[in-house]
Amino acid sequence: MAPLDPTPGIASNLFNTGAERLALLGKYHKQLMQGYLDGYVDETAFSEGALKKLIAARILWRPDEQQPLALRPLVSELIASMVADENRRQINADVAEKLEQIRNRVQAYRDAQYKGDYAVAELQLQRLTEHVHDLSGQFEEAIDSLWHRLNSDFGFVSSLDDKIRENERAQKQLRRLLDGLDLLDFTELIELSEGNNHLRKLLVSQLQSQLSSHHSSLLEVQKRLVELLAKFRQQQSRSLLISNMVAFLRQHPKYQPADYPNRSELPDLFNQASAIRPQAAIALDKASERQILAELVRALPRQVAVTLSDTPSASFSELLQDEEIAARQLALKTDVENFYLRVIDRGGSLSALEYLTEQQLPWDSEIWLYQILAEYQALPASEKQMFRLQREESPASAVNSLYLIRDISIGLQAA
């Protein structure tokens, strides 16, 4: 007969213990909250039996024999998280420890599946899910803490220096969180979840989506911190200017500012106004100024009439120019066709530049080679297979990998 599974008994014992200790928190909630605010617990507010139960339940502890009872750090952190007390709230950013726990749970889950112990495997998968959600929730709590700090602590500090220090403190925490996100290697997580749909959905799909959202939120926080720091620095510079001016006036109580508008040269600090450009207009409604206006109009220089010579119109000259270009292009195309006919008649390979020199054609060598390539590319595929094209290339320079075409040889393909 197979041995009984001890898991239900363990789970029942764990349930009873947890329920009992949660009930203790609810029963003595006022005394515990007062101890959170004071930093220590008033022992006279509890009976001797209640104190023993709270100490045994790991809710209260005595750090030293000379010190009074106090809440355990985890309980204080739980209260700080629930009431959003950012001054006493601590964010655990040890991602490496969480990742090590995830690796151990994955290995325990695979070992249980390999042995066929599916009840233990299901329990390990449940604990693995808790670790993954705890890792994601850790970043979410830290981001909420940063936003709370931006919306509260920055607005209720006494000076700009305190605001700048709060900003630097928030940026350090942001940097730690970004470093923690960098520790998550999804290549490793994919290898851990290989061959198992449950692990792949938990470690890759869900976790990647959640951490991507956290990363976007951290970038928004970082952007906001940079904007606030620039604003604080600007306010600090203006405040420093005013405080220095106040200190100067205290040292020189009889100081009188100079009459700067009546000075010919102003200091650069005050000379910020742009120059005024005077504008004028003709007053046609004033009869006394008509004579002056008429004299000004007569004094204007007159345009000299220009006699145009009989020249062809622009459209006619452009037409002549277009016909000349078309004629040259037709002549170039004809010479290239004659070159290809010579290749067919000759049967062997023929150099383009040698043919150009031999026929004493008036074309530039670069234009000639370009037209031969263009005609070759324009041939139909069936006719292009008849010819064999070879390029004579050389590098442009010793330090340049660009190759220049020096000559082209066209020949017929062997049947």
Coordinates of C-alpha atoms in Angstrom, one line a residue:
M1 CA 0.0 0.0 0.0
A2 CA 1.4 3.4 -1.0
P3 CA 2.2 5.9 1.8
L4 CA -0.2 8.7 2.3
D5 CA 0.7 12.1 0.8
P6 CA 1.8 14.4 3.7
T7 CA 1.1 17.6 1.7
P8 CA -2.6 18.1 2.9
G9 CA -1.6 17.9 6.5
I10 CA 1.3 20.4 6.1
A11 CA -1.0 22.7 4.2
S12 CA -3.6 22.5 6.9
N13 CA -1.1 23.2 9.6
L14 CA 0.3 26.2 7.6
F15 CA -3.2 27.6 7.1
N16 CA -4.0 27.4 10.8
T17 CA -0.8 29.1 11.9
G18 CA -1.2 31.9 9.3
A19 CA -4.8 32.5 10.2
E20 CA -4.0 32.6 13.9
R21 CA -1.2 35.2 13.4
L22 CA -3.3 37.3 11.1
A23 CA -6.0 37.3 13.8
L24 CA -3.4 38.6 16.3
L25 CA -2.7 41.5 14.0
G26 CA -6.4 42.4 13.8
K27 CA -7.0 41.9 17.5
Y28 CA -4.2 44.3 18.6
H29 CA -4.3 46.6 15.6
K30 CA -4.5 49.9 17.6
Q31 CA -1.6 49.1 19.9
L32 CA 0.5 47.9 17.0
M33 CA -0.2 51.0 14.9
Q34 CA 0.7 53.2 17.9
G35 CA 3.9 51.3 18.2
Y36 CA 4.6 51.9 14.5
L37 CA 4.2 55.6 15.0
D38 CA 6.2 55.8 18.2
G39 CA 9.0 53.5 17.1
Y40 CA 8.5 51.2 20.2
V41 CA 5.6 49.3 21.8
D42 CA 4.1 50.2 25.1
E43 CA 4.3 46.9 27.0
T44 CA 1.7 48.0 29.5
A45 CA -1.0 48.0 26.8
F46 CA -0.7 44.2 26.5
S47 CA -1.2 41.4 28.9
E48 CA 1.7 39.0 29.6
G49 CA 0.1 36.2 27.5
A50 CA -0.6 38.6 24.6
L51 CA 3.1 39.7 24.6
K52 CA 4.3 36.1 24.5
K53 CA 1.9 35.3 21.6
L54 CA 3.0 38.4 19.6
I55 CA 6.7 37.6 20.1
A56 CA 6.2 33.9 19.2
A57 CA 4.3 35.0 16.1
R58 CA 7.3 37.0 15.0
I59 CA 5.3 40.3 15.1
L60 CA 7.2 41.9 18.0
W61 CA 10.9 41.6 19.0
R62 CA 13.4 43.1 21.4
P63 CA 16.4 44.3 19.5
D64 CA 18.5 44.5 22.7
E65 CA 18.0 43.8 26.3
Q66 CA 18.3 47.5 27.1
Q67 CA 15.7 48.5 24.5
P68 CA 11.9 48.2 24.5
L69 CA 9.8 45.9 22.3
A70 CA 9.3 47.0 18.7
L71 CA 7.7 45.8 15.6
R72 CA 9.7 43.5 13.4
P73 CA 11.2 45.2 10.3
L74 CA 9.0 43.1 7.9
V75 CA 5.8 44.1 9.8
S76 CA 6.8 47.8 9.8
E77 CA 7.5 47.6 6.1
L78 CA 4.1 46.0 5.5
I79 CA 2.4 48.8 7.4
A80 CA 4.5 51.4 5.5
S81 CA 3.5 49.9 2.2
M82 CA -0.2 49.8 3.1
V83 CA -0.4 53.4 4.3
A84 CA 2.1 54.7 1.6
D85 CA 4.5 56.0 4.2
E86 CA 7.5 56.7 1.9
N87 CA 9.7 58.0 4.7
R88 CA 9.9 54.6 6.3
R89 CA 9.1 52.4 3.3
Q90 CA 12.0 50.2 2.0
I91 CA 12.1 48.7 -1.4
N92 CA 14.0 45.4 -1.8
A93 CA 15.8 45.6 -5.1
D94 CA 17.8 42.4 -4.8
V95 CA 16.7 40.9 -8.1
A96 CA 19.6 38.4 -8.1
E97 CA 18.2 36.6 -5.1
K98 CA 14.7 36.4 -6.7
L99 CA 16.2 35.0 -9.9
E100 CA 18.1 32.3 -7.9
Q101 CA 14.9 31.3 -6.2
I102 CA 13.2 31.0 -9.6
R103 CA 16.0 28.8 -10.9
N104 CA 15.8 26.5 -7.9
R105 CA 12.0 26.2 -8.2
V106 CA 12.2 25.4 -11.9
Q107 CA 14.8 22.7 -11.2
A108 CA 12.6 21.3 -8.4
Y109 CA 9.6 21.3 -10.6
R110 CA 11.4 19.4 -13.4
D111 CA 12.8 16.9 -10.9
A112 CA 9.3 16.2 -9.5
Q113 CA 7.9 15.8 -13.1
Y114 CA 10.8 13.4 -14.0
K115 CA 10.0 11.2 -10.9
G116 CA 6.3 11.2 -11.7
D117 CA 5.4 13.0 -8.5
Y118 CA 2.8 15.3 -10.0
A119 CA 1.4 16.5 -6.7
V120 CA 4.8 17.9 -5.7
A121 CA 5.3 19.2 -9.2
E122 CA 2.0 21.1 -8.9
L123 CA 3.1 22.6 -5.6
Q124 CA 6.5 23.6 -7.0
L125 CA 4.7 25.3 -10.0
Q126 CA 2.5 27.2 -7.5
R127 CA 5.5 28.5 -5.6
L128 CA 7.3 29.4 -8.8
T129 CA 4.3 31.4 -9.8
E130 CA 4.4 33.2 -6.5
H131 CA 8.1 34.1 -7.0
V132 CA 7.5 35.4 -10.5
H133 CA 4.6 37.6 -9.4
D134 CA 6.6 38.7 -6.4
L135 CA 9.4 39.8 -8.7
S136 CA 7.1 41.8 -10.9
G137 CA 5.2 43.2 -7.9
Q138 CA 8.6 44.3 -6.4
F139 CA 9.2 46.6 -9.4
E140 CA 5.6 47.8 -9.4
E141 CA 5.9 48.8 -5.7
A142 CA 9.2 50.6 -6.4
I143 CA 7.7 52.6 -9.3
D144 CA 4.7 53.6 -7.2
S145 CA 7.1 54.7 -4.5
L146 CA 9.0 56.9 -7.0
W147 CA 5.8 58.5 -8.3
H148 CA 4.6 59.2 -4.8
R149 CA 7.9 60.8 -4.0
L150 CA 7.6 63.0 -7.1
N151 CA 4.1 64.1 -6.2
S152 CA 4.6 64.6 -2.4
D153 CA 8.2 64.9 -1.2
F154 CA 9.3 67.3 -3.9
G155 CA 6.5 69.8 -3.1
F156 CA 6.7 69.8 0.7
V157 CA 10.5 70.4 1.3
S158 CA 11.8 73.6 2.9
S159 CA 14.4 74.6 0.3
L160 CA 15.6 74.1 -3.2
D161 CA 18.7 72.2 -1.9
D162 CA 16.4 69.7 -0.2
K163 CA 14.5 69.3 -3.5
I164 CA 17.7 68.7 -5.4
R165 CA 18.8 66.1 -2.8
E166 CA 15.4 64.3 -3.1
N167 CA 15.9 64.3 -6.8
E168 CA 19.3 62.8 -6.6
R169 CA 18.1 60.2 -4.1
A170 CA 15.2 59.2 -6.4
Q171 CA 17.6 59.0 -9.4
K172 CA 19.8 56.6 -7.5
Q173 CA 16.8 54.4 -6.7
L174 CA 15.8 54.6 -10.4
R175 CA 19.3 53.5 -11.4
R176 CA 19.2 50.5 -9.1
L177 CA 15.8 49.5 -10.5
L178 CA 17.1 49.8 -14.1
D179 CA 20.2 47.7 -13.2
G180 CA 17.8 45.1 -11.7
L181 CA 15.9 45.0 -15.0
D182 CA 19.2 44.4 -16.8
L183 CA 19.8 41.3 -14.7
L184 CA 16.8 39.6 -16.3
D185 CA 18.2 37.6 -19.2
F186 CA 15.2 36.2 -21.2
T187 CA 17.5 34.0 -23.2
E188 CA 18.2 32.1 -19.9
L189 CA 14.5 32.1 -19.1
I190 CA 13.7 30.7 -22.5
E191 CA 16.2 27.9 -21.9
L192 CA 14.7 27.2 -18.5
S193 CA 11.2 26.9 -19.9
E194 CA 12.2 24.9 -22.9
G195 CA 9.7 22.1 -23.7
N196 CA 7.1 23.1 -21.1
N197 CA 4.2 25.3 -22.0
H198 CA 3.4 26.3 -18.4
L199 CA 6.9 27.5 -17.7
R200 CA 7.2 29.3 -21.1
K201 CA 3.9 31.2 -20.5
L202 CA 4.9 32.1 -16.9
L203 CA 8.6 32.9 -17.4
V204 CA 8.6 34.4 -20.9
S205 CA 5.2 35.7 -22.1
Q206 CA 3.8 37.1 -18.8
L207 CA 7.0 38.2 -17.3
Q208 CA 8.3 39.9 -20.4
S209 CA 5.1 41.8 -20.9
Q210 CA 5.0 43.0 -17.3
L211 CA 8.7 44.0 -17.2
S212 CA 8.3 45.8 -20.5
S213 CA 5.6 47.9 -18.9
H214 CA 7.7 48.5 -15.9
H215 CA 10.6 49.6 -18.1
S216 CA 8.4 52.1 -19.9
S217 CA 7.2 53.5 -16.6
L218 CA 10.7 53.9 -15.3
L219 CA 11.7 55.8 -18.4
E220 CA 8.8 58.2 -17.8
V221 CA 9.9 58.7 -14.2
Q222 CA 13.5 59.4 -15.4
K223 CA 12.2 61.9 -17.9
R224 CA 10.2 63.6 -15.2
L225 CA 13.2 63.7 -12.8
V226 CA 15.4 65.3 -15.4
E227 CA 12.8 68.0 -16.1
L228 CA 12.4 68.7 -12.4
L229 CA 16.2 68.9 -11.9
A230 CA 16.6 71.4 -14.7
K231 CA 13.7 73.4 -13.3
F232 CA 15.2 73.3 -9.8
R233 CA 18.7 74.4 -11.1
Q234 CA 17.1 77.3 -12.9
Q235 CA 15.2 78.4 -9.7
Q236 CA 18.4 77.9 -7.7
S237 CA 20.4 80.2 -10.0
R238 CA 17.7 82.9 -9.8
S239 CA 17.4 82.6 -6.0
L240 CA 21.2 82.9 -5.7
L241 CA 21.2 86.1 -7.8
I242 CA 18.5 87.6 -5.6
S243 CA 20.2 86.5 -2.3
N244 CA 23.5 88.0 -3.4
M245 CA 21.7 91.3 -4.4
V246 CA 20.0 91.4 -0.9
A247 CA 23.4 90.8 0.8
F248 CA 25.0 93.6 -1.2
L249 CA 22.2 96.0 -0.3
R250 CA 22.6 95.1 3.4
Q251 CA 26.3 95.9 3.2
H252 CA 25.6 99.2 1.3
P253 CA 22.3 100.5 2.6
K254 CA 22.8 103.9 0.9
Y255 CA 23.3 102.4 -2.6
Q256 CA 21.2 104.1 -5.3
P257 CA 20.9 102.5 -8.7
A258 CA 22.1 104.7 -11.6
D259 CA 19.7 106.2 -14.1
Y260 CA 20.4 103.7 -16.9
P261 CA 17.8 105.0 -19.4
N262 CA 19.7 108.3 -19.6
R263 CA 23.1 106.7 -20.1
S264 CA 24.7 106.5 -23.6
E265 CA 26.2 103.0 -22.8
L266 CA 24.3 100.4 -20.9
P267 CA 25.7 97.3 -19.2
D268 CA 24.9 94.0 -21.1
L269 CA 22.8 92.9 -18.2
F270 CA 20.3 95.7 -18.8
N271 CA 20.7 96.2 -22.5
Q272 CA 18.3 93.4 -23.5
A273 CA 15.8 95.4 -25.6
S274 CA 15.9 95.1 -29.3
A275 CA 16.5 98.2 -31.4
I276 CA 13.4 100.2 -32.5
R277 CA 13.0 100.6 -36.3
P278 CA 11.2 103.8 -37.1
Q279 CA 8.5 103.6 -39.8
A280 CA 7.1 106.3 -42.1
A281 CA 4.2 106.6 -44.5
I282 CA 2.9 109.2 -46.9
A283 CA 0.1 111.4 -45.6
L284 CA -2.1 111.8 -48.7
D285 CA -4.8 113.5 -46.7
K286 CA -2.6 116.5 -45.9
A287 CA -2.8 119.2 -48.7
S288 CA 0.4 121.0 -47.5
E289 CA 2.5 117.9 -48.3
R290 CA 1.2 117.3 -51.8
Q291 CA 3.8 119.7 -53.4
I292 CA 6.7 118.0 -51.6
L293 CA 5.3 114.6 -52.7
A294 CA 5.1 115.7 -56.3
E295 CA 8.7 116.9 -56.2
L296 CA 9.9 113.6 -54.8
V297 CA 8.1 111.7 -57.6
R298 CA 9.7 113.9 -60.3
A299 CA 13.1 113.2 -58.8
L300 CA 12.7 109.5 -59.1
P301 CA 15.1 108.0 -61.8
R302 CA 13.2 106.9 -64.9
Q303 CA 13.7 103.7 -66.7
V304 CA 15.5 103.9 -70.0
A305 CA 13.6 102.3 -72.9
V306 CA 15.5 99.2 -74.3
T307 CA 15.2 98.4 -77.9
L308 CA 15.1 94.7 -78.5
S309 CA 16.9 93.3 -81.5
D310 CA 15.2 90.8 -83.8
T311 CA 16.1 87.4 -82.3
P312 CA 14.4 84.1 -82.5
S313 CA 11.8 83.5 -79.8
A314 CA 12.7 81.4 -76.7
S315 CA 10.4 78.6 -77.8
F316 CA 12.0 78.5 -81.2
S317 CA 15.6 78.4 -79.8
E318 CA 14.6 75.7 -77.4
L319 CA 13.1 73.7 -80.3
L320 CA 16.4 74.0 -82.3
Q321 CA 18.4 72.9 -79.2
D322 CA 16.1 69.9 -78.6
E323 CA 16.5 68.8 -82.3
E324 CA 20.3 69.1 -82.1
I325 CA 20.4 66.9 -79.0
A326 CA 18.1 64.4 -80.5
A327 CA 20.3 64.2 -83.7
R328 CA 23.4 63.6 -81.6
Q329 CA 21.7 60.9 -79.6
L330 CA 20.6 59.2 -82.8
A331 CA 24.1 59.4 -84.3
L332 CA 25.6 57.8 -81.1
K333 CA 23.0 55.1 -81.1
T334 CA 23.7 54.3 -84.8
D335 CA 27.5 54.1 -84.1
V336 CA 26.9 51.7 -81.2
E337 CA 24.7 49.5 -83.5
N338 CA 27.5 49.4 -86.1
F339 CA 29.9 48.3 -83.3
Y340 CA 27.6 45.4 -82.5
L341 CA 27.3 44.5 -86.2
R342 CA 31.1 44.5 -86.4
V343 CA 31.2 42.1 -83.5
I344 CA 28.8 39.7 -85.3
D345 CA 30.7 40.0 -88.6
R346 CA 34.1 39.4 -86.9
G347 CA 33.0 36.6 -84.7
G348 CA 35.6 37.2 -82.0
S349 CA 35.9 39.6 -79.1
L350 CA 36.2 43.3 -79.9
S351 CA 37.4 46.2 -77.6
A352 CA 35.1 49.2 -77.5
L353 CA 37.9 51.7 -77.1
E354 CA 39.9 50.2 -79.9
Y355 CA 36.9 50.4 -82.2
L356 CA 36.4 54.0 -81.2
T357 CA 40.0 54.9 -82.1
E358 CA 40.0 52.8 -85.3
Q359 CA 36.8 54.5 -86.6
Q360 CA 37.9 57.9 -85.4
L361 CA 34.5 58.6 -83.9
P362 CA 33.9 62.0 -82.2
W363 CA 32.5 60.6 -78.9
D364 CA 33.9 60.9 -75.5
S365 CA 35.3 57.5 -74.2
E366 CA 33.1 57.5 -71.1
I367 CA 29.9 58.3 -73.0
W368 CA 30.8 55.7 -75.6
L369 CA 31.3 53.0 -72.9
Y370 CA 28.1 54.0 -71.1
Q371 CA 26.1 53.8 -74.3
I372 CA 27.4 50.3 -75.2
L373 CA 26.4 49.1 -71.7
A374 CA 23.0 50.7 -72.1
E375 CA 22.4 49.0 -75.4
Y376 CA 23.5 45.7 -74.0
Q377 CA 21.1 45.9 -71.1
A378 CA 18.3 46.9 -73.4
L379 CA 18.6 43.8 -75.5
P380 CA 15.9 41.1 -75.1
A381 CA 17.0 38.1 -73.0
S382 CA 17.1 35.8 -76.0
E383 CA 19.5 38.2 -77.9
K384 CA 21.5 39.1 -74.8
Q385 CA 22.6 35.4 -74.5
M386 CA 24.3 35.6 -77.9
F387 CA 26.9 38.1 -76.6
R388 CA 29.7 37.8 -74.0
L389 CA 30.5 41.0 -72.1
Q390 CA 33.8 41.5 -70.3
R391 CA 34.8 44.5 -68.3
E392 CA 38.3 45.7 -67.8
E393 CA 38.3 47.2 -64.3
S394 CA 40.8 48.8 -62.0
P395 CA 40.6 50.4 -58.5
A396 CA 40.2 54.1 -58.3
S397 CA 43.1 54.4 -55.9
A398 CA 45.2 52.4 -53.4
V399 CA 42.9 53.5 -50.5
N400 CA 39.6 53.3 -52.4
S401 CA 37.8 50.0 -53.1
L402 CA 35.8 51.6 -55.9
Y403 CA 36.4 50.0 -59.3
L404 CA 36.3 52.0 -62.5
I405 CA 35.5 50.5 -65.9
R406 CA 38.5 51.2 -68.2
D407 CA 37.3 49.3 -71.3
I408 CA 34.6 46.8 -72.5
S409 CA 35.0 43.8 -74.8
I410 CA 32.0 42.3 -76.6
G411 CA 32.2 38.9 -78.2
L412 CA 29.9 36.1 -79.4
Q413 CA 29.0 33.2 -77.2
A414 CA 30.3 29.8 -78.3
A415 CA 27.6 27.6 -79.7

